[in-house]
Amino acid sequence: MHQFEPNEFIEKSIRGIRERVGNEVAIAAASGGVDSTTSALLGHRALGEKLTVVFLDDGLMRQGEPDAVLESYRALGLKTKLFNVSDDFFAALSRLSDAEEKRKAFRATFYSALSKIVREMEARFLIQGTIAADIVETKKGVKTQHNVLEQIGIDTAKTYGYHLVEPLRDLYKDQVRLVAKALGLSPDKISRRPFPGPGLSIRVIGEVTRELIDLVRKATAIVEEETEGLQCFQAFAVLTKDRATGLTKEGGRLYGNMVIIRVVDSINAMTASPNRVPWTQLDRMRSRILDEVPSVTRVLYDITPKPPATIEFE
Ligand code: XMP
């Protein structure tokens, strides 16, 4: 089999982006994750100042994320603009509880928001970090990944007014990381744990509200902090729709929230296995979640591999 050569890939994709975009203006949609950051960097190498990186704050990100991402992009020399569009997302997601409906509402809101920005900036191309695993899973009908459009017959030029450029569409996560390394991205960014495009909206099972997002955001931060030194692909918290009976500190009844901790090992997200997190670490996460998120009465650990489960719950 032909060995993957990141430098060869980088040169080829820079040439490809230049040919495709020509003298037009382009924007890159980026979230701080390794896929979108790598594709934005390729865009920057190809187009220089003609490229603006757009960061949509959808209100569904991890704790402190928008500010940290903006700062890191500026440090990388990327011309970046932040747009706060969280109201649009909460409005689009309100009263939806089916996982696929939520994903489709997220996708429509995301690309419509970008559509306005693209028009304002008179751009004609949108560079994004879709990778092969996203496309495979969406085409198989496993789940609608937010960033797969043309491959399932959505004409973005007609629907949203811009053409897509997807430099990483044939690569899997492990190859993207090699490209990121060759582009000089720092090790913490390269090994950054994946975070789904629809963010915390798919980590609250069922209907999404700002309150429930805040709850899962806190639990997620605890799981991430307590697994910092642990070698794993992804570590996060999920808030279930079900509740469980428990006790208040005063000994009364509390019909509270139920949080599931999920920590998995994987190479490319196509398969995954549950990480054997040491009990002391699980215990610390449980204790902090119960202390810091007082509406929670139960914390569970998910031991299901992919398949038959997927990594995310929705
Ligand atoms: P699943 O849940 O399908 O997830 O096993 C595989 C990997 O993809 C991430 N994921 C997404 N990433 N848009 C993305 O950019 C999405 O809609 C999306 N859904 C899941 C997930 O976190 C895991 O790393």
CSV table of C-alpha atoms and ligand atoms in Angstrom, one decimal:
chain,number,residue,atom,x,y,z
A,1,MET,CA,0.0,0.0,0.0
A,2,HIS,CA,1.2,3.5,-0.8
A,3,GLN,CA,2.5,5.1,2.4
A,4,PHE,CA,0.8,8.4,3.3
A,5,GLU,CA,3.2,11.3,2.9
A,6,PRO,CA,2.0,14.4,4.7
A,7,ASN,CA,4.3,16.9,2.9
A,8,GLU,CA,3.3,15.6,-0.5
A,9,PHE,CA,-0.3,15.9,0.6
A,10,ILE,CA,0.2,19.4,1.8
A,11,GLU,CA,1.8,20.6,-1.5
A,12,LYS,CA,-0.9,18.9,-3.5
A,13,SER,CA,-3.8,20.4,-1.5
A,14,ILE,CA,-2.3,23.9,-1.6
A,15,ARG,CA,-2.1,23.7,-5.4
A,16,GLY,CA,-5.7,22.4,-5.4
A,17,ILE,CA,-7.1,25.2,-3.2
A,18,ARG,CA,-5.3,27.9,-5.3
A,19,GLU,CA,-6.7,26.4,-8.6
A,20,ARG,CA,-10.2,26.1,-7.2
A,21,VAL,CA,-10.5,29.5,-5.5
A,22,GLY,CA,-8.5,31.5,-8.1
A,23,ASN,CA,-8.9,35.2,-7.4
A,24,GLU,CA,-12.1,34.9,-5.4
A,25,VAL,CA,-12.4,35.5,-1.6
A,26,ALA,CA,-12.7,32.5,0.6
A,27,ILE,CA,-13.6,31.9,4.2
A,28,ALA,CA,-12.7,28.9,6.4
A,29,ALA,CA,-15.1,27.6,9.0
A,30,ALA,CA,-13.2,26.6,12.1
A,31,SER,CA,-14.0,25.4,15.6
A,32,GLY,CA,-10.5,24.9,17.1
A,33,GLY,CA,-10.5,21.1,16.5
A,34,VAL,CA,-7.7,19.5,14.6
A,35,ASP,CA,-9.7,18.9,11.4
A,36,SER,CA,-11.0,22.4,10.9
A,37,THR,CA,-7.8,24.0,12.1
A,38,THR,CA,-5.7,21.9,9.7
A,39,SER,CA,-8.0,22.8,6.8
A,40,ALA,CA,-7.9,26.5,7.7
A,41,LEU,CA,-4.1,26.3,7.8
A,42,LEU,CA,-4.0,24.7,4.4
A,43,GLY,CA,-6.3,27.5,3.2
A,44,HIS,CA,-4.0,30.1,4.7
A,45,ARG,CA,-0.9,28.6,3.1
A,46,ALA,CA,-2.7,28.6,-0.2
A,47,LEU,CA,-4.5,32.0,-0.1
A,48,GLY,CA,-2.8,34.1,2.5
A,49,GLU,CA,-4.7,37.3,3.4
A,50,LYS,CA,-7.4,36.4,1.0
A,51,LEU,CA,-8.7,33.9,3.6
A,52,THR,CA,-10.7,34.8,6.7
A,53,VAL,CA,-11.3,32.2,9.3
A,54,VAL,CA,-14.8,32.3,10.7
A,55,PHE,CA,-15.5,31.0,14.2
A,56,LEU,CA,-19.2,30.6,15.0
A,57,ASP,CA,-20.0,30.7,18.7
A,58,ASP,CA,-23.1,28.5,18.8
A,59,GLY,CA,-23.4,28.4,22.6
A,60,LEU,CA,-22.8,24.6,22.5
A,61,MET,CA,-19.0,24.5,23.0
A,62,ARG,CA,-16.9,23.4,25.9
A,63,GLN,CA,-16.2,25.7,28.9
A,64,GLY,CA,-14.1,28.8,27.9
A,65,GLU,CA,-13.7,27.5,24.4
A,66,PRO,CA,-14.5,30.4,22.1
A,67,ASP,CA,-11.9,32.8,23.7
A,68,ALA,CA,-9.2,30.1,23.9
A,69,VAL,CA,-9.7,29.2,20.2
A,70,LEU,CA,-9.7,32.8,19.0
A,71,GLU,CA,-6.5,33.5,20.9
A,72,SER,CA,-4.8,30.4,19.5
A,73,TYR,CA,-5.8,31.2,15.9
A,74,ARG,CA,-4.5,34.7,16.2
A,75,ALA,CA,-1.2,33.3,17.5
A,76,LEU,CA,-1.1,31.1,14.4
A,77,GLY,CA,-1.3,34.2,12.2
A,78,LEU,CA,-4.8,33.4,11.0
A,79,LYS,CA,-7.1,36.4,10.3
A,80,THR,CA,-10.1,35.3,12.4
A,81,LYS,CA,-13.6,36.7,13.0
A,82,LEU,CA,-16.0,35.6,15.8
A,83,PHE,CA,-19.7,35.6,15.3
A,84,ASN,CA,-22.1,35.0,18.2
A,85,VAL,CA,-25.0,33.1,16.8
A,86,SER,CA,-26.1,31.1,19.9
A,87,ASP,CA,-29.7,32.5,19.9
A,88,ASP,CA,-30.2,31.0,16.4
A,89,PHE,CA,-29.1,27.6,17.5
A,90,PHE,CA,-31.2,27.5,20.6
A,91,ALA,CA,-34.2,28.6,18.7
A,92,ALA,CA,-33.6,26.0,16.0
A,93,LEU,CA,-33.1,23.2,18.5
A,94,SER,CA,-36.0,24.1,20.8
A,95,ARG,CA,-38.6,21.4,21.1
A,96,LEU,CA,-36.7,18.9,19.1
A,97,SER,CA,-35.9,15.6,20.8
A,98,ASP,CA,-35.1,13.2,17.9
A,99,ALA,CA,-31.4,12.8,17.4
A,100,GLU,CA,-31.4,13.0,13.7
A,101,GLU,CA,-33.9,16.0,13.7
A,102,LYS,CA,-31.5,17.8,16.1
A,103,ARG,CA,-28.5,17.1,13.8
A,104,LYS,CA,-30.4,18.3,10.7
A,105,ALA,CA,-31.5,21.4,12.5
A,106,PHE,CA,-28.0,22.1,13.7
A,107,ARG,CA,-26.7,21.6,10.1
A,108,ALA,CA,-29.3,24.0,8.6
A,109,THR,CA,-28.6,26.7,11.2
A,110,PHE,CA,-24.8,26.4,10.9
A,111,TYR,CA,-24.7,26.7,7.1
A,112,SER,CA,-27.4,29.4,7.0
A,113,ALA,CA,-25.4,31.5,9.5
A,114,LEU,CA,-22.3,31.0,7.3
A,115,SER,CA,-24.4,31.9,4.3
A,116,LYS,CA,-25.1,35.4,5.7
A,117,ILE,CA,-21.4,35.9,6.5
A,118,VAL,CA,-20.2,34.7,3.1
A,119,ARG,CA,-22.6,37.2,1.4
A,120,GLU,CA,-21.4,40.0,3.6
A,121,MET,CA,-17.8,39.3,2.8
A,122,GLU,CA,-18.5,38.7,-0.9
A,123,ALA,CA,-16.9,35.3,-0.7
A,124,ARG,CA,-17.7,32.4,-3.0
A,125,PHE,CA,-15.9,29.5,-1.3
A,126,LEU,CA,-16.1,27.9,2.1
A,127,ILE,CA,-13.2,25.8,3.3
A,128,GLN,CA,-14.1,23.2,5.9
A,129,GLY,CA,-12.6,20.3,7.7
A,130,THR,CA,-14.8,17.4,6.8
A,131,ILE,CA,-12.9,14.1,6.9
A,132,ALA,CA,-13.5,10.6,5.5
A,133,ALA,CA,-15.1,9.1,8.6
A,134,ASP,CA,-17.7,11.9,8.6
A,135,ILE,CA,-18.6,11.1,5.0
A,136,VAL,CA,-18.6,7.3,5.5
A,137,GLU,CA,-21.0,7.4,8.5
A,138,THR,CA,-23.3,9.9,6.9
A,139,LYS,CA,-23.6,8.0,3.6
A,140,LYS,CA,-24.2,4.7,5.5
A,141,GLY,CA,-27.0,6.5,7.3
A,142,VAL,CA,-25.6,5.9,10.7
A,143,LYS,CA,-25.9,9.5,11.6
A,144,THR,CA,-26.1,12.9,9.8
A,145,GLN,CA,-22.7,14.5,10.5
A,146,HIS,CA,-23.2,18.2,10.4
A,147,ASN,CA,-20.5,18.8,7.8
A,148,VAL,CA,-21.4,16.4,5.1
A,149,LEU,CA,-23.5,18.0,2.3
A,150,GLU,CA,-22.5,17.6,-1.3
A,151,GLN,CA,-21.8,13.8,-0.7
A,152,ILE,CA,-25.5,13.4,0.1
A,153,GLY,CA,-26.8,15.5,-2.7
A,154,ILE,CA,-27.1,19.0,-1.1
A,155,ASP,CA,-26.1,21.6,-3.7
A,156,THR,CA,-24.4,24.2,-1.4
A,157,ALA,CA,-24.1,26.8,-4.2
A,158,LYS,CA,-27.8,26.7,-4.8
A,159,THR,CA,-28.9,26.3,-1.2
A,160,TYR,CA,-26.4,28.5,0.6
A,161,GLY,CA,-24.6,30.5,-2.1
A,162,TYR,CA,-21.1,29.1,-1.8
A,163,HIS,CA,-19.0,26.3,-3.0
A,164,LEU,CA,-17.3,23.9,-0.6
A,165,VAL,CA,-13.6,23.2,-0.5
A,166,GLU,CA,-12.8,20.1,1.6
A,167,PRO,CA,-9.1,19.5,1.5
A,168,LEU,CA,-9.2,16.6,4.1
A,169,ARG,CA,-12.2,14.7,2.7
A,170,ASP,CA,-10.1,11.6,1.9
A,171,LEU,CA,-8.2,11.4,5.1
A,172,TYR,CA,-8.9,9.8,8.4
A,173,LYS,CA,-8.1,11.3,11.8
A,174,ASP,CA,-4.7,9.7,12.2
A,175,GLN,CA,-3.6,11.0,8.8
A,176,VAL,CA,-5.0,14.5,9.6
A,177,ARG,CA,-2.8,14.5,12.7
A,178,LEU,CA,0.2,13.7,10.6
A,179,VAL,CA,-0.6,16.7,8.3
A,180,ALA,CA,-1.2,18.9,11.3
A,181,LYS,CA,2.2,18.0,12.6
A,182,ALA,CA,3.9,18.7,9.3
A,183,LEU,CA,2.2,22.1,9.2
A,184,GLY,CA,3.7,22.9,12.6
A,185,LEU,CA,0.7,22.8,14.7
A,186,SER,CA,1.6,22.4,18.4
A,187,PRO,CA,1.4,18.9,20.0
A,188,ASP,CA,-1.6,19.9,22.3
A,189,LYS,CA,-3.6,21.0,19.2
A,190,ILE,CA,-2.6,17.9,17.3
A,191,SER,CA,-3.6,15.5,20.0
A,192,ARG,CA,-6.7,17.5,21.0
A,193,ARG,CA,-9.6,15.2,21.7
A,194,PRO,CA,-12.3,15.3,19.0
A,195,PHE,CA,-15.4,17.3,19.7
A,196,PRO,CA,-18.4,16.8,17.5
A,197,GLY,CA,-19.6,19.7,15.3
A,198,PRO,CA,-23.0,19.9,16.9
A,199,GLY,CA,-21.2,20.1,20.2
A,200,LEU,CA,-23.0,19.7,23.5
A,201,SER,CA,-26.4,19.6,21.7
A,202,ILE,CA,-25.9,15.9,21.0
A,203,ARG,CA,-24.6,15.3,24.5
A,204,VAL,CA,-27.9,16.2,26.0
A,205,ILE,CA,-30.2,13.4,25.1
A,206,GLY,CA,-33.5,14.7,23.8
A,207,GLU,CA,-34.6,18.3,24.1
A,208,VAL,CA,-31.9,20.9,24.5
A,209,THR,CA,-32.2,24.0,26.7
A,210,ARG,CA,-29.5,26.5,27.8
A,211,GLU,CA,-29.8,25.1,31.4
A,212,LEU,CA,-29.2,21.5,30.3
A,213,ILE,CA,-26.3,22.5,28.1
A,214,ASP,CA,-24.7,24.4,31.1
A,215,LEU,CA,-25.1,21.2,33.1
A,216,VAL,CA,-23.5,18.9,30.6
A,217,ARG,CA,-20.8,21.6,30.0
A,218,LYS,CA,-19.8,21.5,33.7
A,219,ALA,CA,-19.8,17.7,33.8
A,220,THR,CA,-17.8,17.6,30.6
A,221,ALA,CA,-15.2,19.9,32.0
A,222,ILE,CA,-14.8,17.7,35.0
A,223,VAL,CA,-14.4,14.5,32.9
A,224,GLU,CA,-11.8,16.3,30.7
A,225,GLU,CA,-9.9,17.7,33.6
A,226,GLU,CA,-9.8,14.4,35.5
A,227,THR,CA,-8.6,12.4,32.4
A,228,GLU,CA,-6.0,14.9,31.3
A,229,GLY,CA,-3.1,12.6,31.7
A,230,LEU,CA,-4.9,9.6,30.5
A,231,GLN,CA,-4.1,8.2,27.0
A,232,CYS,CA,-7.5,8.0,25.3
A,233,PHE,CA,-9.2,9.1,22.1
A,234,GLN,CA,-12.1,10.9,23.7
A,235,ALA,CA,-13.5,11.5,27.2
A,236,PHE,CA,-16.8,13.3,27.9
A,237,ALA,CA,-20.1,13.4,29.8
A,238,VAL,CA,-23.6,12.8,28.5
A,239,LEU,CA,-26.8,13.9,30.1
A,240,THR,CA,-29.6,11.4,29.8
A,241,LYS,CA,-33.3,12.2,29.3
A,242,ASP,CA,-34.2,9.8,32.2
A,243,ARG,CA,-34.0,10.8,35.8
A,244,ALA,CA,-33.1,8.8,38.9
A,245,THR,CA,-34.2,8.9,42.4
A,246,GLY,CA,-31.7,10.0,45.0
A,247,LEU,CA,-31.2,12.0,48.2
A,248,THR,CA,-30.6,15.6,48.9
A,249,LYS,CA,-27.8,16.6,51.3
A,250,GLU,CA,-30.5,17.0,54.0
A,251,GLY,CA,-31.8,13.5,53.4
A,252,GLY,CA,-34.9,14.4,51.4
A,253,ARG,CA,-35.9,12.9,48.0
A,254,LEU,CA,-34.4,14.2,44.9
A,255,TYR,CA,-35.5,13.0,41.5
A,256,GLY,CA,-32.3,14.1,39.8
A,257,ASN,CA,-30.3,14.0,36.6
A,258,MET,CA,-28.3,11.1,35.4
A,259,VAL,CA,-24.9,11.6,33.8
A,260,ILE,CA,-22.9,9.0,31.9
A,261,ILE,CA,-19.1,9.2,31.6
A,262,ARG,CA,-17.8,7.9,28.3
A,263,VAL,CA,-14.0,7.4,27.7
A,264,VAL,CA,-12.9,5.5,24.6
A,265,ASP,CA,-9.8,4.4,22.8
A,266,SER,CA,-9.7,4.6,19.0
A,267,ILE,CA,-7.4,5.3,16.1
A,268,ASN,CA,-9.8,6.8,13.5
A,269,ALA,CA,-13.2,6.8,15.2
A,270,MET,CA,-14.5,4.0,12.9
A,271,THR,CA,-14.3,1.6,15.8
A,272,ALA,CA,-13.7,2.2,19.5
A,273,SER,CA,-13.3,0.4,22.8
A,274,PRO,CA,-14.1,1.6,26.3
A,275,ASN,CA,-11.0,2.8,28.2
A,276,ARG,CA,-10.2,0.9,31.4
A,277,VAL,CA,-10.1,4.1,33.4
A,278,PRO,CA,-8.5,3.4,36.8
A,279,TRP,CA,-11.2,3.2,39.5
A,280,THR,CA,-9.6,6.1,41.5
A,281,GLN,CA,-10.0,8.4,38.6
A,282,LEU,CA,-13.6,7.3,38.0
A,283,ASP,CA,-14.3,7.8,41.7
A,284,ARG,CA,-12.9,11.4,41.5
A,285,MET,CA,-15.0,12.2,38.5
A,286,ARG,CA,-18.1,10.8,40.3
A,287,SER,CA,-17.4,12.8,43.4
A,288,ARG,CA,-16.8,16.1,41.6
A,289,ILE,CA,-19.8,15.7,39.4
A,290,LEU,CA,-22.1,15.1,42.4
A,291,ASP,CA,-20.5,18.0,44.3
A,292,GLU,CA,-20.3,20.5,41.5
A,293,VAL,CA,-23.5,19.7,39.7
A,294,PRO,CA,-25.9,19.3,42.5
A,295,SER,CA,-29.0,18.3,40.4
A,296,VAL,CA,-27.2,15.0,39.5
A,297,THR,CA,-28.2,12.0,41.6
A,298,ARG,CA,-26.5,9.3,39.5
A,299,VAL,CA,-23.3,8.9,37.6
A,300,LEU,CA,-22.7,5.8,35.3
A,301,TYR,CA,-19.7,4.6,33.2
A,302,ASP,CA,-20.3,3.3,29.7
A,303,ILE,CA,-18.5,0.1,28.8
A,304,THR,CA,-19.9,-0.3,25.3
A,305,PRO,CA,-17.5,-0.6,22.3
A,306,LYS,CA,-18.2,0.7,18.8
A,307,PRO,CA,-19.8,-1.3,17.2
A,308,PRO,CA,-22.5,-1.9,18.3
A,309,ALA,CA,-22.6,1.5,20.0
A,310,THR,CA,-21.3,4.7,18.3
A,311,ILE,CA,-19.0,7.0,20.2
A,312,GLU,CA,-21.6,9.7,20.8
A,313,PHE,CA,-25.0,8.8,22.1
A,314,GLU,CA,-26.9,10.7,19.4
B,1,XMP,P1,-19.7,8.4,16.3
B,1,XMP,O1,-20.6,8.9,17.4
B,1,XMP,O2,-20.4,8.5,15.0
B,1,XMP,O3,-18.5,9.5,16.2
B,1,XMP,O4,-19.1,7.1,16.6
B,1,XMP,C1,-17.3,9.4,15.5
B,1,XMP,C2,-16.5,10.6,15.8
B,1,XMP,O5,-17.1,11.7,15.1
B,1,XMP,C3,-17.5,12.7,16.1
B,1,XMP,N1,-18.8,13.3,15.6
B,1,XMP,C4,-18.9,14.4,14.8
B,1,XMP,N2,-18.0,15.2,14.3
B,1,XMP,N3,-19.7,16.4,13.2
B,1,XMP,C5,-18.4,16.2,13.5
B,1,XMP,O6,-17.6,17.1,13.1
B,1,XMP,C6,-20.7,15.6,13.7
B,1,XMP,O7,-21.8,15.8,13.4
B,1,XMP,C7,-20.2,14.5,14.5
B,1,XMP,N4,-20.9,13.5,15.1
B,1,XMP,C8,-20.0,12.8,15.8
B,1,XMP,C9,-17.5,12.1,17.4
B,1,XMP,O8,-17.3,12.9,18.5
B,1,XMP,C10,-16.4,11.0,17.2
B,1,XMP,O9,-15.1,11.6,17.5
